[in-house]
Structures are given as C-alpha cells and as structure tokens.
XYZ file of C-alpha atoms in Angstrom:
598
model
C 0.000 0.000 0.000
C 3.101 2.165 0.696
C 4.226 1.653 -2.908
C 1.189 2.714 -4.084
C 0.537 6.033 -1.878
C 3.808 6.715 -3.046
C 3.254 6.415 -7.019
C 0.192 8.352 -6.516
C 1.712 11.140 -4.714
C 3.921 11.273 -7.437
C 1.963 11.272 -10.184
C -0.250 13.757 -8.704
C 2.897 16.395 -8.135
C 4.133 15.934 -11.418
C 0.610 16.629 -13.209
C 0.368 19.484 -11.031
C 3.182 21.161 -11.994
C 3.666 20.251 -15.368
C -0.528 21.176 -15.548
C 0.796 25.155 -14.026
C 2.870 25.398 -16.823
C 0.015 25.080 -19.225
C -3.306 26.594 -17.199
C -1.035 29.913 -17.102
C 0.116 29.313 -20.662
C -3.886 29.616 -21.990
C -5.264 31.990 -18.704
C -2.400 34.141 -19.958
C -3.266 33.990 -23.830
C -6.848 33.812 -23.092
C -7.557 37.101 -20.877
C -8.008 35.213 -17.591
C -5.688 37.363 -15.606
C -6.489 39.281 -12.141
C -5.481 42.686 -12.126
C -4.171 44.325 -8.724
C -7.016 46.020 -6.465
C -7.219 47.577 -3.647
C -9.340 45.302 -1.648
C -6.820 42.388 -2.651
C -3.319 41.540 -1.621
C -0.612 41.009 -4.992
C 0.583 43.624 -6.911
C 0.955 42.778 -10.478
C -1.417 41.167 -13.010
C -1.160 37.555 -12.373
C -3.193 34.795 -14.656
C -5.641 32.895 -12.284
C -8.369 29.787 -13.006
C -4.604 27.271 -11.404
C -7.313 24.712 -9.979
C -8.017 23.212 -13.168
C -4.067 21.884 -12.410
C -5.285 20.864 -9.402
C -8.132 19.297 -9.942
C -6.416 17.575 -13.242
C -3.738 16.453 -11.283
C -5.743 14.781 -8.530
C -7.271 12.727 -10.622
C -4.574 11.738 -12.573
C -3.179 10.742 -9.303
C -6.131 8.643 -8.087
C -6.305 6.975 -11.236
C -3.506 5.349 -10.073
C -6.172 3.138 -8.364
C -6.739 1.179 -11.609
C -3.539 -0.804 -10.901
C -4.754 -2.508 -7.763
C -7.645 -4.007 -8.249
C -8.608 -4.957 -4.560
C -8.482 -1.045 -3.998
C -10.531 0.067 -7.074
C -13.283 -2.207 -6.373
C -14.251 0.327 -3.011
C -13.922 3.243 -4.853
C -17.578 3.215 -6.201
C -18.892 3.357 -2.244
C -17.087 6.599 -1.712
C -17.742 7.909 -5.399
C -19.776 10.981 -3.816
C -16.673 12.341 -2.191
C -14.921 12.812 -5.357
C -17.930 13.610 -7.209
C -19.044 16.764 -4.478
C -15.528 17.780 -4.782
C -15.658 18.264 -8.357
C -19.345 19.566 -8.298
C -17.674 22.625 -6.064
C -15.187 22.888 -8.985
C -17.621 24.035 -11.781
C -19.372 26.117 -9.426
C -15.469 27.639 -8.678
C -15.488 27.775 -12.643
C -18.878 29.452 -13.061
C -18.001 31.813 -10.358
C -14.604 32.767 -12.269
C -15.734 33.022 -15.386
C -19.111 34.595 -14.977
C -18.924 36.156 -11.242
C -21.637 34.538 -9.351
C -23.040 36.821 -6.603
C -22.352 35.031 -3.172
C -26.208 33.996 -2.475
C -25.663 31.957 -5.803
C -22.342 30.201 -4.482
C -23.918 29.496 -1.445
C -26.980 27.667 -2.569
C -24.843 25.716 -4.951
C -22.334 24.721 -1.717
C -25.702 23.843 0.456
C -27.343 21.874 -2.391
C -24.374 19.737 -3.200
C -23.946 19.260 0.424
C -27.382 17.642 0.540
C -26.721 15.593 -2.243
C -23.608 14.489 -0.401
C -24.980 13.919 2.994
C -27.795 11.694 1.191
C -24.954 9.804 -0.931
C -23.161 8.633 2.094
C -26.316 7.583 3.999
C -27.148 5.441 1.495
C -30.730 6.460 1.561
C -30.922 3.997 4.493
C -34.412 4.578 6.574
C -33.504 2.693 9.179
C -30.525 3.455 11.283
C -30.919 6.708 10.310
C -28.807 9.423 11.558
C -31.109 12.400 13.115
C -32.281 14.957 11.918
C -30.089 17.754 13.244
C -26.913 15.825 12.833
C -27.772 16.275 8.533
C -28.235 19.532 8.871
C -25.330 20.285 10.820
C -23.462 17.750 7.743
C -24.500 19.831 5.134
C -23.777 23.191 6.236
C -20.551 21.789 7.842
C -19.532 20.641 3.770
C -20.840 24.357 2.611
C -18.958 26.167 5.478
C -15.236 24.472 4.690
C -15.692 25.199 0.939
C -16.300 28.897 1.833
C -13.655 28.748 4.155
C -11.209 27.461 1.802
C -12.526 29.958 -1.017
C -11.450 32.974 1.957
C -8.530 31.593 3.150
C -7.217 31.930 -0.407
C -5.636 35.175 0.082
C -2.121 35.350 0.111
C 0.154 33.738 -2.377
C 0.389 30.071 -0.933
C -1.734 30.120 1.735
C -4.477 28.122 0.768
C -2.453 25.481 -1.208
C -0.282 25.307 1.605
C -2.980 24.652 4.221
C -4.790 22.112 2.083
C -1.641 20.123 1.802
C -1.172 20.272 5.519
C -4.667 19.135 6.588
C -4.996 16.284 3.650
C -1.942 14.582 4.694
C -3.343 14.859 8.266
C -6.623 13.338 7.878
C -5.128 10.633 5.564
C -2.881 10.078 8.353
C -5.142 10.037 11.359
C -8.549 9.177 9.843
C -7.173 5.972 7.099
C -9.158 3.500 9.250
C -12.082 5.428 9.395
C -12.123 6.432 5.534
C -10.913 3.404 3.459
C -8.266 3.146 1.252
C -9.709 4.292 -1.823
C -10.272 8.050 0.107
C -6.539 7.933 1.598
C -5.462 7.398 -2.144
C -7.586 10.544 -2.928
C -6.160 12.482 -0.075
C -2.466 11.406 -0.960
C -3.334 12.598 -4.568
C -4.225 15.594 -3.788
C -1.723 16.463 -1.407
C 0.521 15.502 -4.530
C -1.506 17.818 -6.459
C -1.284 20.679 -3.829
C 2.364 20.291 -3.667
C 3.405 20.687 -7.228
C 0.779 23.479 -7.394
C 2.793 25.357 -4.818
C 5.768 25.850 -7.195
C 3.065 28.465 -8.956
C 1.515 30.103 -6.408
C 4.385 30.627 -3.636
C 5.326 34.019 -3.011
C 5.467 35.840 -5.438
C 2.780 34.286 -7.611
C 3.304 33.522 -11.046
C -0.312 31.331 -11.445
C -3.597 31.695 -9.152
C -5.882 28.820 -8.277
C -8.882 31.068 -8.464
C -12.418 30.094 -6.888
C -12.489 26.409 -9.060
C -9.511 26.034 -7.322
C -10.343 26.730 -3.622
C -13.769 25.387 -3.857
C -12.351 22.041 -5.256
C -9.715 21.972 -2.236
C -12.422 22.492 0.294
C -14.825 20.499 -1.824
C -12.355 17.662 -1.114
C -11.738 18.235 2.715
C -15.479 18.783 3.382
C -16.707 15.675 2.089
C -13.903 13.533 3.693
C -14.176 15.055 6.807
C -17.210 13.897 7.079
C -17.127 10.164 5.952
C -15.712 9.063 9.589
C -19.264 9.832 10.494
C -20.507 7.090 8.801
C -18.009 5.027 8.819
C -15.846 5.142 11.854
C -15.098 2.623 14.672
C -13.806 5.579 16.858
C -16.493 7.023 19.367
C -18.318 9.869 17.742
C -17.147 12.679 19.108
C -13.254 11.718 18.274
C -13.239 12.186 14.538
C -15.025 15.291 15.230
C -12.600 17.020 17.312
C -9.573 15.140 15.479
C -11.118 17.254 11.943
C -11.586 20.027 13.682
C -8.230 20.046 15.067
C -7.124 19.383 11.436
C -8.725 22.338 9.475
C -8.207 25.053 12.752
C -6.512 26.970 9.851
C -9.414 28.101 7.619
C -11.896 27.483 10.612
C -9.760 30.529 12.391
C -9.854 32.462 9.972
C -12.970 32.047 8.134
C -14.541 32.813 12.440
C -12.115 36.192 12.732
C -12.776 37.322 9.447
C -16.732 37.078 10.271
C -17.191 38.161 13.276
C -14.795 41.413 12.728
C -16.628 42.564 9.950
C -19.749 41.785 11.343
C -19.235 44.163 14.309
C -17.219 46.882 12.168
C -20.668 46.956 9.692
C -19.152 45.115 6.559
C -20.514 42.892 4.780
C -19.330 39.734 5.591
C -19.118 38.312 1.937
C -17.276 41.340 0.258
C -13.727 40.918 0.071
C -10.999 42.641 1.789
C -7.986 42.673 3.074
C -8.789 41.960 6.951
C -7.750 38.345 7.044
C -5.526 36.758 9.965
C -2.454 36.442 7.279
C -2.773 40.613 6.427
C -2.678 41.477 10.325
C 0.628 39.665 10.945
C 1.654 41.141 7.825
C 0.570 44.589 9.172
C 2.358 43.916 12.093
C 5.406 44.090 10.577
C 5.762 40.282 9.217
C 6.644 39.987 5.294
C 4.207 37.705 3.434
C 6.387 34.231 3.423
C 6.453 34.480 7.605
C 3.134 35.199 7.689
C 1.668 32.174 5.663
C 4.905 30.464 7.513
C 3.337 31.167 10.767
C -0.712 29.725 9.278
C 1.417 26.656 8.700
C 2.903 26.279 11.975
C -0.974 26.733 13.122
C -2.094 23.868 11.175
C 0.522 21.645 11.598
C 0.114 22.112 15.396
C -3.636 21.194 14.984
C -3.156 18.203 13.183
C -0.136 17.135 15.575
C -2.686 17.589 18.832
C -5.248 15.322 16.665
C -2.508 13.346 16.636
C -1.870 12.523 20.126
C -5.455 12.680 20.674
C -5.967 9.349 18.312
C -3.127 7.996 20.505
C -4.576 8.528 23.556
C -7.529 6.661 22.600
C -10.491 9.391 22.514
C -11.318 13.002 23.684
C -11.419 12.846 27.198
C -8.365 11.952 28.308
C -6.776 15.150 26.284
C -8.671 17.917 27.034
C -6.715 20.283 28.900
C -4.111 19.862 25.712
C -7.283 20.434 23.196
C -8.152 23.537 25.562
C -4.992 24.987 25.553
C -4.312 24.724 21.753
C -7.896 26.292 21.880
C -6.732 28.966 24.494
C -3.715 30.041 22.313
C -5.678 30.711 19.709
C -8.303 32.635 21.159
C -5.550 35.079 22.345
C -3.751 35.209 19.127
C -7.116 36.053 17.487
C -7.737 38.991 20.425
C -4.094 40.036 19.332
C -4.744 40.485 15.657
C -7.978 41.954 16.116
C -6.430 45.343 17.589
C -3.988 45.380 14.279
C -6.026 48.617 12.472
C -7.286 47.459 9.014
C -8.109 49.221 6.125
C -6.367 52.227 7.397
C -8.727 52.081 10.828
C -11.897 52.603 9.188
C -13.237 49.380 11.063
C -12.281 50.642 14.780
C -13.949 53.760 13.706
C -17.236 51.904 12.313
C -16.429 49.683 15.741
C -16.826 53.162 17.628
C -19.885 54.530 16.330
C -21.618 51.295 15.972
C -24.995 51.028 18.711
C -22.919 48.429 20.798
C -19.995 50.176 21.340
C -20.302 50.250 24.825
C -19.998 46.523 25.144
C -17.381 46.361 22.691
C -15.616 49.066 24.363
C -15.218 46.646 27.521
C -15.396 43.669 25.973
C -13.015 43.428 22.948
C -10.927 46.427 23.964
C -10.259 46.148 27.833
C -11.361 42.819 27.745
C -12.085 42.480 31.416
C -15.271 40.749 30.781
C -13.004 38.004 28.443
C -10.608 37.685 31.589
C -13.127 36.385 33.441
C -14.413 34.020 31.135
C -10.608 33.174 30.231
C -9.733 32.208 34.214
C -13.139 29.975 34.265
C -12.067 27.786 31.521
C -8.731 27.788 32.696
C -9.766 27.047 36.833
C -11.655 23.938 35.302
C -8.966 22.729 32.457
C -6.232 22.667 35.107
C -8.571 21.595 38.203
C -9.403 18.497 35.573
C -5.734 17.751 34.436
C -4.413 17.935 38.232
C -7.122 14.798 38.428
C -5.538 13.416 35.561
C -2.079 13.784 36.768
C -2.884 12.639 40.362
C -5.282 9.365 39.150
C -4.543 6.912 36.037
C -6.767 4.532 34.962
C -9.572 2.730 37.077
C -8.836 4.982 40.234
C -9.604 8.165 38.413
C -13.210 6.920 37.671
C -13.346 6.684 41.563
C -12.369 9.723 42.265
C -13.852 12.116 39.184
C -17.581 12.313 40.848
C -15.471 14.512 43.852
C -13.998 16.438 40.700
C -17.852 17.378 39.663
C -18.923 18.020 42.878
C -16.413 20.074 43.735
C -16.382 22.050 40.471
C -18.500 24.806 41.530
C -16.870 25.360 45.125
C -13.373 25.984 43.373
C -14.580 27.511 40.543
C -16.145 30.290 42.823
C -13.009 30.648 45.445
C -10.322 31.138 42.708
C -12.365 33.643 40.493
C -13.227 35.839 43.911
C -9.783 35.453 44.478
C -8.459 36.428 41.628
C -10.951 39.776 41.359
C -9.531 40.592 45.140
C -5.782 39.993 44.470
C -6.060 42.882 41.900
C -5.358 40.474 38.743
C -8.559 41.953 36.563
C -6.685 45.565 37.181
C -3.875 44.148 35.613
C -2.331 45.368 31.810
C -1.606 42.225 29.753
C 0.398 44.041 27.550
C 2.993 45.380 30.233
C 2.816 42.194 31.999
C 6.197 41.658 34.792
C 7.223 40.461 37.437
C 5.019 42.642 39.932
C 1.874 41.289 38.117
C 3.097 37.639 38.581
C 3.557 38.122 42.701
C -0.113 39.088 42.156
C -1.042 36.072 40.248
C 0.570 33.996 43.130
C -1.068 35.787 45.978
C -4.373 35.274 43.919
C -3.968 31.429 43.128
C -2.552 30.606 46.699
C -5.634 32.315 47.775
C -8.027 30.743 46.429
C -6.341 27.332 47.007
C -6.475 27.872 50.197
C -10.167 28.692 50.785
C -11.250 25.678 47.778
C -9.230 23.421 50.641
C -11.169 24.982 52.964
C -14.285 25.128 52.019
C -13.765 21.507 51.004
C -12.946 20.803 54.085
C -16.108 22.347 55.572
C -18.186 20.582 53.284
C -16.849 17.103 52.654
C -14.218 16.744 55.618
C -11.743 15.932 52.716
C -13.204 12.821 52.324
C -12.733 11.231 48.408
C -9.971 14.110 47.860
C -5.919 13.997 47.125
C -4.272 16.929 48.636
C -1.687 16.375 46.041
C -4.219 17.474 43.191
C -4.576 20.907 44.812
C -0.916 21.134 44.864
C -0.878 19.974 41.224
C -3.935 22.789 40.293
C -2.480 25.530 41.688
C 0.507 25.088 39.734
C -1.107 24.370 36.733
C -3.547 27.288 37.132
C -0.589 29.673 38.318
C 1.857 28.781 35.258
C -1.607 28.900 32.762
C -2.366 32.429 34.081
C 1.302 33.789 33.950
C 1.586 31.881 30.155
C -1.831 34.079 29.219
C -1.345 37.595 30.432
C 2.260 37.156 29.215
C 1.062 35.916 26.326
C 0.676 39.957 24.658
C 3.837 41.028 25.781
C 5.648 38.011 24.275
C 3.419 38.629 20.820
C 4.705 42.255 21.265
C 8.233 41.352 20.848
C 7.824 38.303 18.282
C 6.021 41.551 16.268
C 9.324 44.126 16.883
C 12.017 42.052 16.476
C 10.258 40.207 13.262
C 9.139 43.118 11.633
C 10.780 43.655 8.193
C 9.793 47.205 8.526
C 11.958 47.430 11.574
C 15.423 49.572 11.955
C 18.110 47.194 13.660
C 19.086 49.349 16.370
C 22.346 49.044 18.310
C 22.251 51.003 22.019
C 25.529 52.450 23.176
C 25.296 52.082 26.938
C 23.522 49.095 28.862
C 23.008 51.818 31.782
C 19.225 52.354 33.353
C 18.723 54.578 30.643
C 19.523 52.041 28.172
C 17.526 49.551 29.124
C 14.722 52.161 29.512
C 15.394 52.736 25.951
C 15.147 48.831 25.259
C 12.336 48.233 27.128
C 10.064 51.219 25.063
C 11.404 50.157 21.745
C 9.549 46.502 22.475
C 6.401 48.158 23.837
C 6.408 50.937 21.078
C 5.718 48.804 17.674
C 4.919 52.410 15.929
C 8.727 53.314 16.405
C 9.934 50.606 14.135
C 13.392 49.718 16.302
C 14.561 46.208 17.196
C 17.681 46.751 19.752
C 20.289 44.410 18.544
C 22.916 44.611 20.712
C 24.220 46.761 23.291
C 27.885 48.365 23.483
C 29.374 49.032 27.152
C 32.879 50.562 28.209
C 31.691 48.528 31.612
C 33.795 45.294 31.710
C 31.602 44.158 34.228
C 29.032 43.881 31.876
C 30.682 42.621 28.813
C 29.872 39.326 27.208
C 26.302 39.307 29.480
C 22.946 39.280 28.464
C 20.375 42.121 29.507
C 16.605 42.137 29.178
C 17.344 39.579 26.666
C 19.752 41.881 24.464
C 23.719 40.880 24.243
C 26.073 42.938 25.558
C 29.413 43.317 22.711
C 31.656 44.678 24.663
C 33.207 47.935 24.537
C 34.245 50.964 22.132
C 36.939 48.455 20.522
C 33.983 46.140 19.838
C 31.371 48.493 17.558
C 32.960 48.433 14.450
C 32.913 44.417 14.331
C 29.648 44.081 16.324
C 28.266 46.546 13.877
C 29.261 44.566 10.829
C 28.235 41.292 12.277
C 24.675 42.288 12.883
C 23.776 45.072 10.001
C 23.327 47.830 12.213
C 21.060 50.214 10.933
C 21.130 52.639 13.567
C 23.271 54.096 16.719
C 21.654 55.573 19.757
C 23.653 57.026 22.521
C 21.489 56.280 25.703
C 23.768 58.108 28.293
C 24.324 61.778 28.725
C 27.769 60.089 29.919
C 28.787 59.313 26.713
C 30.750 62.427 24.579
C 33.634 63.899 24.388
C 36.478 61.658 22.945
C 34.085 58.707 23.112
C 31.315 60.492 21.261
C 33.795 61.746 18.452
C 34.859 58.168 17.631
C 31.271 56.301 17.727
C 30.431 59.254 15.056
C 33.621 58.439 13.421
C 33.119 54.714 13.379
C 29.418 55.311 12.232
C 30.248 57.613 9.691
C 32.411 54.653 7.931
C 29.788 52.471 7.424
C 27.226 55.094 6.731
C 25.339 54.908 10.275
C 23.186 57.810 11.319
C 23.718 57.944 15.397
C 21.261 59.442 17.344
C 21.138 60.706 21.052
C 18.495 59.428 23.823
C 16.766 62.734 25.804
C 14.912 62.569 29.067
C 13.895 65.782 30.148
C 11.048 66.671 32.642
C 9.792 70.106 32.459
C-alpha cells in the first residue's frame, strides 16, 4: 500500500506542476488574468483559473487506483466524495468566469452538500442518523468550501494549508475512511504540492475560486465520511477534523465576526484576514503564511496525540490549551487597524460600542471568562495527573462536585488579588507576585471550604498542589502571552530599523524596554555596546552585551546595524567623536536618547 501512496503522490505532483505550466500558458493567452485592487493583496497582473491543475492532477493521481484491483473495487462506495468535490469545482469555474453573486455560491455549496450527505447515507431509513446531525453535515460541507474559497488570500496560503490538513486526515482518519479516500487524499496532497511551485510568493499562477472550492470540496466531504463510517467514538473524529482544518476554521470565524461588528458585509472581500494582520504587524508575506502553517501543523499534531490517547477525554486540557492560544492570538490580531482604521472607527460609532468598548478592547469581561475555563482545564488535568486509569473513575464524581466550590473561590480570588486591574500588555514580574497571591488564595479557601463541606473525604491533597501550579503557570503563560506577541512583532518586523544602544546603563535599558512596547517606532535593539567590563559578554533584558568601544565596528558589521543611539548623557567627548567616526564609515546615522522633565 506504501508503494502505491507513493506512485500516486507522485503522479499527482508531477501533473500538477507540469498542468501550471500550461493553465497559465492559456489563462495568460486567453484574458483570464487578475489585475491588482485595492481590496486584494498582490501587486501585479497575475493569470488565475490554477485549480483546473489541481483538480487535473488529482485525478490523474487517483487513477492510479486502476492498478490494484482490490483497492478500485471500493472506490464506487465513496464515489460521492470525489464527485461533491468536483461539483464545487464548476461552481469555482462558473463563479470565475461569470462572477456569481455570493447567495448563488452558497446555494450551490448547500445543495451539493445535501446531495452528499444523502450519498453517504445510502438512503438507508432505518438506522438513520437524526435529523439535526444532517443539517449540521451539510452546512458543515458548505462552510469548509467557503472557508477554503477565503482563506485563499495570500500567495500560498491556501495550497499550503490544504496540503497540511490532507496529509493529516489521511494520516489520522485511514481507518475510518478506506483506502480508496486515503489514495484521494495522498493525490491531492501531490496535487497541492506541485501546485505550490506556482503560487508561492510571489505568484506567477492563481488557483482562483475552481480552485479553492475544489480543495475544500475535497476536505469537506472527507471530513465527514468518519461519520458514517468510523469505529472511533463519535465525538473523536469530530474534534480530530476540527483540530485538522483550525486553519481556515480561524480564519474564516475572525474574518466574520470582525466585519460583522465593524458593519461590513461579511461576503465582500478585503484585506482583513488573519495572514494581512501579521503582515501589518510588521511580518513579510512568506512568515506570515509560515506562521498559518505552523498553526495547522500544530492542529493536526494535537489530533494526533489525541488518536493515541484513545479518545477526547483523556486530552482535554491539551485540546483547551491549543484552543486557548488561539483565542488570544485572534484577540491580538484583532487590535492590528485594518483598512487604514476605518473598522475601529465603524467599531466606535456602531450602537454596541459600549460593550465592545469593555469587551473586545479592555477585555475584562473576556478575563473572566478566560480564568473559568482555565480554573476547570487545570482543576481536571491535576485529576488526571494525580489518578490513572480505574482509580480516576473513583475519584472524578469529587472532581464534579467540587467544580462549583473551586470555581467560585479562585475567580473571587483572583478579582480581590487585583489580577482583573492588571495590563496584559505590560505584563512583569510585579503582576506575577499578584497572580501567586491570587492562586494561593483561592487554594487555600477551595481546601477549605472543602474541608467544611466534605471533611476531605474522596480528595488527594496532592491534586490541589498539582492545580495551583497548573492554574498559576496557565495564568502567567496568558497575560504574558501579549507582551511576548509584542516582541515576536518588533524584532520580526521587516519594517523594523536594527538598532544598536551604546550604553547598557538604566537609561539604556529604559530605551530597550520602550522600543519593544512601542511597535509604531519601528526599532529592534540588537545589541548593546558598554565601556563597563563588568558587563561585557552578558545578556540584559534579553539583548547581548558586545563589549566595549573596541567592539562596535565588528559588532556593527556582524549584525547590520542600521542605527546608533547614545542612551547616556555620559557618553561624549572623545568617546562620542569616535562612535560618530566609526558610524560615519559604514554610513550609520547615530542618534542621542533625551529625558527631560519640564
């Protein structure tokens, strides 16, 4: 079977590619080109309609079925994946050729989602699943097309994703979906691949809507054969495919729900997408899609050790955490400014803005709901630490009893430690001796109120122990979590001047410190210089000290210094006169740091 996965992965990256060579051949000669515009990302004329390459090439690759015949023979039970997949393709052709409006797209995606869900029932009366569950099926298929078809934004993004979560659910899901649909997924993985050759950054061929709606045609209707057809519990394949396509679920959510507030329309284009906020934060293109990568990779990998651990349960504090992270990251991006602010201002004037006001922008009502999901994740996983196997059924009724009791002890707690007064974003050391004082708190009155209530009958002291260190290093990881974004953002950014500060001093590391919380300046500090031997060769606030004068022309060269700032009124005379001397050299402005109170 290896052999064969293998010659269809193959086949299906060399039709791809060699298929880009000729779709932008005749989209070129023929007029099908996409001119730049202001509510999309390239820059240049680029020919578009690439998913015939990719829809060519993934059959050619699953053809490669015909040459084992025990294989072939299923393929006619799962016929209607392949068949709603390339359904969503002429729609994606329509839609390129003749510009259907988005009502039109969206019947066509529902329809052929009914079709679908009906296809892999087998019209069976009996057994059948309910009601709800087919209507949930069939928007489910429409919503990861239209996902797909937004997610295709940036140059690779899309193709790159798709690869990523077919080679996941062929991976995790092959029991569940049969050979004949891992052969499909491995082809057009293949198909994705090659296609990627075109449409990296920069973009010489686009896969237009044929080609996104095929790609989510195929993911949809997979995803939702272990339904039918799974000897996992019901709820794993759900979580494991949800897990899988986080990606264009993310996005496709943010994208929503942002323009929904700011008064757009959520089906007209734009330029508001997850990929153009890290790009507006100072990111360049490749390390943005890089980073939408790393995102689906790390929710196919926690599928992953989900299916290992043999269902849902036992891995929900690592499903709520992956959950968690993005939450916050989506929070993040949401205060990046997008076309030019206009949706903060339509935010601002909107008839809600009150509750937006506290909710999405000081987000203390979000803290709140943050620290409840987090007092239960880590109250559960100390269990699950504590207790393995038949003793934790023993012991998890005390768990739900007690629930409410610690739930209400850490979150009054927390509110009288000061925690909720807190600034993520400037998030130290100070704030953490709060976070501490808050947790050991509330341990302390869940014990004893525990105590009053049960005489600590049924319960481990070791699992408070184990919660309030989980709860204090999950509350520390989230309100750092802005600060660390902060500096991933400054010393990323390709829009950023690499800065080195002469003097590691308390004015330097003043100057440091508002360089990281100040994106709009555009510095990244380097390096530090220091005539103190003391602190040569040391590290501080996570910037390198050089060494001394003797050191800046060669530290200077190393690291492609961009800038010099003097940071200490100390510094001049015949120091000053050869740092401008050294600077002027290698063409170096150098600039002087000014405190004044007045």
């Amino acid at each position: 079977m290896l052999m064969l996965l293998a010659a269809v992965f193959v086949v299906a990256t060399a039709g791809s590619l060699a298929g880009g060579a000729v779709v932008r051949r005749f989209a070129t000669a023929g007029g099908a080109v996409v001119p730049p515009r202001a509510d999309r990302w390239h820059t240049a004329p680029t020919p578009t309609m690439g998913g015939i390459a990719i829809a060519a090439a993934t059959i050619a690759g699953s053809a490669v079925l015909l040459l084992r015949p025990d294989v072939a023979g299923a393929v006619s039970d799962w016929m209607p994946v392949p068949l709603a997949a390339l359904a969503m393709f002429v729609v994606g052709v329509l839609d390129d050729r003749l510009q259907l409006s988005p009502v039109a797209k969206l019947v066509a995606s529902l329809a052929i989602g009914a079709f679908l869900v009906f296809a892999l029932a087998g019209g069976e009366v009996e057994g059948a699943l309910p009601s709800i569950f087919t209507l949930v099926a069939v928007v489910w298929f429409a919503g990861i097309c239209h996902a797909l078809n937004l997610l295709d934004n940036m140059d690779g993004l899309a193709a790159g994703v798709g690869l990523i979560a077919a080679v996941f659910l062929a991976v995790l899901l092959a029991p569940s979906l049969g050979p004949a649909l891992v052969v499909l997924l491995v082809a057009h993985a293949g198909a994705l691949l090659g296609f990627l050759y075109w449409n990296r950054h920069r973009a010489r061929l686009f896969m237009g809507d044929c080609g996104s709606l095929f790609i989510g045609g195929v993911l949809g209707a997979t995803s939702l054969v272990p339904v039918y057809n799974a000897p996992l519990a019901f709820i794993s394949p759900t979580v494991i495919v949800v897990l899988v396509l986080i990606v264009p679920l993310f996005d496709t959510g943010f994208v929503l729900v942002l323009r929904r507030l700011a008064g757009r329309q959520a089906t007209r284009g734009g330029i508001d997408h997850v990929s153009h906020r890290l790009v507006s934060l100072g990111f360049s293109e490749r390390s943005a899609v890089r980073i939408l990568y790393l995102l689906g990779i790390a929710g196919g990998t926690t599928g992953w050790i989900l299916m290992q651990s043999g269902g849902a349960e036992p891995m929900l504090p690592l499903v709520a955490a992956l959950g968690v992270v993005v939450v916050l990251v989506g929070i993040y991006l949401a205060r990046v400014p997008a076309y030019n602010a206009e949706d903060f201002i339509a935010l601002q004037k909107s008839s809600f803005a009150p509750f937006l006001k506290d909710l999405a922008f000081r987000y203390h009502a979000a803290e709140v709901l943050l620290d409840l999901v987090l007092i239960t994740v880590c109250y559960y996983a100390a269990y699950r630490l504590r207790f393995e196997g038949e003793g934790l059924d023993d012991f998890l009724p005390y768990f739900t009893a007690s629930l409410p009791v610690v739930l209400g002890c850490k979150l009054a707690a927390l509110y009288a430690s000061g925690l909720y007064q807190r600034s993520w974003d400037t998030f130290g050391l100070r704030d953490g001796a709060v976070v501490l004082r808050g947790v050991g708190f509330g341990s302390l009155l869940a014990i004893l109120t525990a105590a009053y209530f049960y005489r600590l009958v049924g319960f481990s002291r070791a699992v408070f122990v184990l919660d309030a260190l989980l709860l204090t290093v999950a509350i520390v990881a989230t309100r750092a979590s802005f600060r660390a974004m902060n500096l991933v953002a400054a010393t990323r950014s390709k829009r950023s001047r690499r800065v080195l500060v002469y003097g590691a001093g308390a004015f330097g590391q003043t100057l440091v410190r508002e360089m990281r919380a100040n994106q709009r300046w555009n510095m990244n500090p380097i390096a530090f210089i220091d005539d103190d031997p003391m602190k040569a060769r040391r590290w501080i606030m996570g910037v390198p000290v050089r060494g001394g004068l003797d050191d800046l022309q060669a530290t200077m060269s190393r690291y492609a210094i961009d800038e010099v700032i003097l940071s200490s009124p100390l510094i001049n005379g015949r120091v000053e006169y050869r740092i401008r001397e050294i600077c002027g050299t290698l063409n170096c402005p150098v600039r002087r740091l000014r405190m004044e109170i007045t």
